[in-house]
Short mmCIF file of C-alpha atoms in Angstrom, two decimals:
data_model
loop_
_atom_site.label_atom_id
_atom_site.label_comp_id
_atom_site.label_asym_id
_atom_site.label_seq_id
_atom_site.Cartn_x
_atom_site.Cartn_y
_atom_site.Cartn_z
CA UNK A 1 11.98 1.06 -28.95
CA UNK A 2 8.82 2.57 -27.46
CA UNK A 3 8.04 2.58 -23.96
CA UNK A 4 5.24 3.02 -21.19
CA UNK A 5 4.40 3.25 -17.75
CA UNK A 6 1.29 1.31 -16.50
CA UNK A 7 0.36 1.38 -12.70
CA UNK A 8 -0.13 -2.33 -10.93
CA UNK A 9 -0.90 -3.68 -7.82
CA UNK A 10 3.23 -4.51 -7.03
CA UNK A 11 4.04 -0.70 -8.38
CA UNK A 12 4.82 1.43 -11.14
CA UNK A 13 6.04 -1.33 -14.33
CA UNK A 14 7.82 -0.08 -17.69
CA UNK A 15 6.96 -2.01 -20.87
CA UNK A 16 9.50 -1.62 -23.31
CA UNK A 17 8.82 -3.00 -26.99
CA UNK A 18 8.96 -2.74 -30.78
CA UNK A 19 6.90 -4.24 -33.65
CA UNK A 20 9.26 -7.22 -33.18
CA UNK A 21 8.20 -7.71 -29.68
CA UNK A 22 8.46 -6.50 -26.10
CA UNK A 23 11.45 -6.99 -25.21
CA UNK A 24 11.65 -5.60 -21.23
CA UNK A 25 8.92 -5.37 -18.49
CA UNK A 26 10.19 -4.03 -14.94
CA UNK A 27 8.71 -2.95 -12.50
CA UNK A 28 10.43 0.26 -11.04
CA UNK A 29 11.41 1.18 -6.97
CA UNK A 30 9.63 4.58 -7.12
CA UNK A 31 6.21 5.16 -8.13
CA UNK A 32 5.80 6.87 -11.65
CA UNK A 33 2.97 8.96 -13.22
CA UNK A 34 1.43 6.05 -15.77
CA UNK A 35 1.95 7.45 -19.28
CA UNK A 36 -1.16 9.43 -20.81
CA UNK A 37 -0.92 7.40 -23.82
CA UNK A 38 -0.13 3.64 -24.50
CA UNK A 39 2.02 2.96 -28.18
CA UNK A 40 0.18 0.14 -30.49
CA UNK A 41 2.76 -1.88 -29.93
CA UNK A 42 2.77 -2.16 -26.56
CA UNK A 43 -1.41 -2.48 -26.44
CA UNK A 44 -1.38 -6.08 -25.99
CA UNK A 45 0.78 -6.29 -22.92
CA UNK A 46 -0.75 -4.02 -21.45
CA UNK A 47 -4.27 -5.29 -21.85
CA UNK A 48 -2.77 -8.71 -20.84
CA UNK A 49 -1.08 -7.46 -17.44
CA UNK A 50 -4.30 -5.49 -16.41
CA UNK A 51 -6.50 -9.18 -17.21
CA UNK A 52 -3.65 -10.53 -15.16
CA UNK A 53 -4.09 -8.58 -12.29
CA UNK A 54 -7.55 -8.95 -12.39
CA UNK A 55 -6.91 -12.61 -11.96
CA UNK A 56 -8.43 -12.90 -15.57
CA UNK A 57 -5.39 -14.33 -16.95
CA UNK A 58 -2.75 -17.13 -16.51
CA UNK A 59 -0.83 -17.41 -19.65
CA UNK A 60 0.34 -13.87 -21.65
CA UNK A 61 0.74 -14.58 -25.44
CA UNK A 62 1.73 -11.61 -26.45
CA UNK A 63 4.93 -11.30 -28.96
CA UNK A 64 8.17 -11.02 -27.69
CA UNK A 65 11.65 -10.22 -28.04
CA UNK A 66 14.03 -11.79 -26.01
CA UNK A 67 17.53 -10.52 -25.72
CA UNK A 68 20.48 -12.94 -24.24
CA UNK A 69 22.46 -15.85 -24.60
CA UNK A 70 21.36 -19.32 -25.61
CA UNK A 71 21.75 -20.41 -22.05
CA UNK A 72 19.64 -17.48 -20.73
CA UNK A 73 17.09 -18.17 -23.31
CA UNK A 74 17.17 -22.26 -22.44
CA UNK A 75 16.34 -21.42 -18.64
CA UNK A 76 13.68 -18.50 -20.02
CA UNK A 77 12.25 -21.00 -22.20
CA UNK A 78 11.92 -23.62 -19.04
CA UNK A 79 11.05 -20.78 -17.08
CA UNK A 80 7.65 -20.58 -19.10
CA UNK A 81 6.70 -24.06 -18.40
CA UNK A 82 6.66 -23.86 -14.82
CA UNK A 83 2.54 -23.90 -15.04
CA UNK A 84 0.79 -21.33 -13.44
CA UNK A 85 0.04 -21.81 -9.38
CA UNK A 86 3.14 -24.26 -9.52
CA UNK A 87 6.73 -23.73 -8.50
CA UNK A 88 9.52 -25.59 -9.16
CA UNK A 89 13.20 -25.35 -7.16
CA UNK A 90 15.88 -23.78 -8.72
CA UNK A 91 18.06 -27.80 -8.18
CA UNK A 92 14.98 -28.80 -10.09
CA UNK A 93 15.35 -26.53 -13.00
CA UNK A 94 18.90 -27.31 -13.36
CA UNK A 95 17.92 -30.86 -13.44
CA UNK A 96 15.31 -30.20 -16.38
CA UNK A 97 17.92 -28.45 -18.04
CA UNK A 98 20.57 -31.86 -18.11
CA UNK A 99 22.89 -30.42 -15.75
CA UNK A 100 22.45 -30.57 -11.86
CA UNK A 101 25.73 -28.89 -11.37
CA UNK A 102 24.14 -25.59 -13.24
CA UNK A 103 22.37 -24.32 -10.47
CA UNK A 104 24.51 -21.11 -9.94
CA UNK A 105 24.43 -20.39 -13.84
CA UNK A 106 20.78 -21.22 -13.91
CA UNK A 107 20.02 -18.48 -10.58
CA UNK A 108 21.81 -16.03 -12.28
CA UNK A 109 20.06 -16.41 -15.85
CA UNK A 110 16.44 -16.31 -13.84
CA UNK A 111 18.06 -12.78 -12.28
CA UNK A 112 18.83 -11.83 -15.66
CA UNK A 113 15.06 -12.32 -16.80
CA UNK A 114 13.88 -8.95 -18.64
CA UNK A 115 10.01 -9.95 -18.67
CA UNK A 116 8.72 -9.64 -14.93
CA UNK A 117 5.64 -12.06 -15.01
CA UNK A 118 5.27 -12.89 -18.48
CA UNK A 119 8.52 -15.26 -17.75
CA UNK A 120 7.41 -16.38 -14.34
CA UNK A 121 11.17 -16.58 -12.65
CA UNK A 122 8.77 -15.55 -9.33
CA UNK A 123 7.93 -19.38 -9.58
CA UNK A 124 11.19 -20.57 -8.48
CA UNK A 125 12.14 -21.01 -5.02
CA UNK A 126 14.70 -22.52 -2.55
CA UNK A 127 14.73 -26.59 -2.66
CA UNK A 128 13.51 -26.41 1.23
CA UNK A 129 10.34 -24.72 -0.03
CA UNK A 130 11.36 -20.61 1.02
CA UNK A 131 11.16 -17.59 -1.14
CA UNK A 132 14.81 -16.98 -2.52
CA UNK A 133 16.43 -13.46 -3.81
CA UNK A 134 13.95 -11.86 -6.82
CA UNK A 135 15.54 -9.00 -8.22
CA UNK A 136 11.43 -7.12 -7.55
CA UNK A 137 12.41 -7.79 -3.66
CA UNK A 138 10.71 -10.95 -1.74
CA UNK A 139 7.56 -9.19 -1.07
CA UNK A 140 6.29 -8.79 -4.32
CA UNK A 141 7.85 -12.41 -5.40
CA UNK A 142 5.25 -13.69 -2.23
CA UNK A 143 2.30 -11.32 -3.29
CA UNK A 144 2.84 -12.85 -6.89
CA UNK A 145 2.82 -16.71 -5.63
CA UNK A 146 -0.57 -16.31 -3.56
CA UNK A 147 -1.66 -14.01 -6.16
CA UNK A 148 -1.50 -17.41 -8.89
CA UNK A 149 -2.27 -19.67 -5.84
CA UNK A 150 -5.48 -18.06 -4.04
CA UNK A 151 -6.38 -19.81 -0.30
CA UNK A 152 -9.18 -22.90 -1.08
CA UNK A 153 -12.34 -22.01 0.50
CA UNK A 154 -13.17 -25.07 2.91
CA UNK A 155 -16.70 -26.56 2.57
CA UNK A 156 -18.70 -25.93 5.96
CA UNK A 157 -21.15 -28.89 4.99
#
């Protein structure tokens, strides 16, 4: 697996990946130097997090290799239809899923989620509307939902 360190507006984020796929993107507590060079493999993620940044880009497509069980993968999967600028609640999720009952099981695989962004667990919240636990701390789960959901501009005619 090759790895790199790219600097973003929520801190410094490792991008872990093979020709198979990326298969981890984190973003770390402490600030680290960005790596000097970028590995082919991991071009495309990284050109795809910068346009997202930018506010360039709302869906990644880059390849990617998932690691987990099927039930991680099932809420990862519905995790990535959550469109972008929506949220959904996690009771909701569960509900998508065919099991309200889940909800525990489906909090803990959205913890578990090793692609910060690209899967957009940050689009989940509490059923009464407020930001719930995000393992990249509540601050940058907020910065991320205004970030996708920019303040409308009110006509003054």
């Amino acid at each position: 697996m090759k790895q790199t360190i790219i600097k973003t507006p929520l801190g410094s984020t490792k991008i872990i990946g093979d020709e198979n796929g990326i298969a981890a993107i984190t973003v770390l507590d402490d600030e680290v130097k960005p790596s000097d060079e970028i590995p082919t493999e991991l071009t495309e993620a990284v050109e795809q997090l910068n346009a997202y940044f930018k506010g360039n880009l709302e869906q990644f497509n880059f390849k990617t290799n998932l690691k987990g069980t099927d039930f991680q993968k099932r809420v990862w999967k519905a995790l990535l239809e959550i469109p972008y600028g929506k949220t959904t609640s996690y009771l909701e999720l569960s509900k998508t899923l065919g099991d309200v009952k889940a909800i525990r099981a489906v909090a803990a695989a959205n913890g578990k989620n090793p692609l910060w962004i690209v899967v957009p667990c940050h689009r989940v919240i509490g059923s009464d509307g407020s930001l719930t636990g995000y393992a990249g701390g509540l601050w940058r789960k907020k910065w991320l939902l205004e970030h996708e959901t920019p303040p409308i501009q009110q006509s003054l005619f």
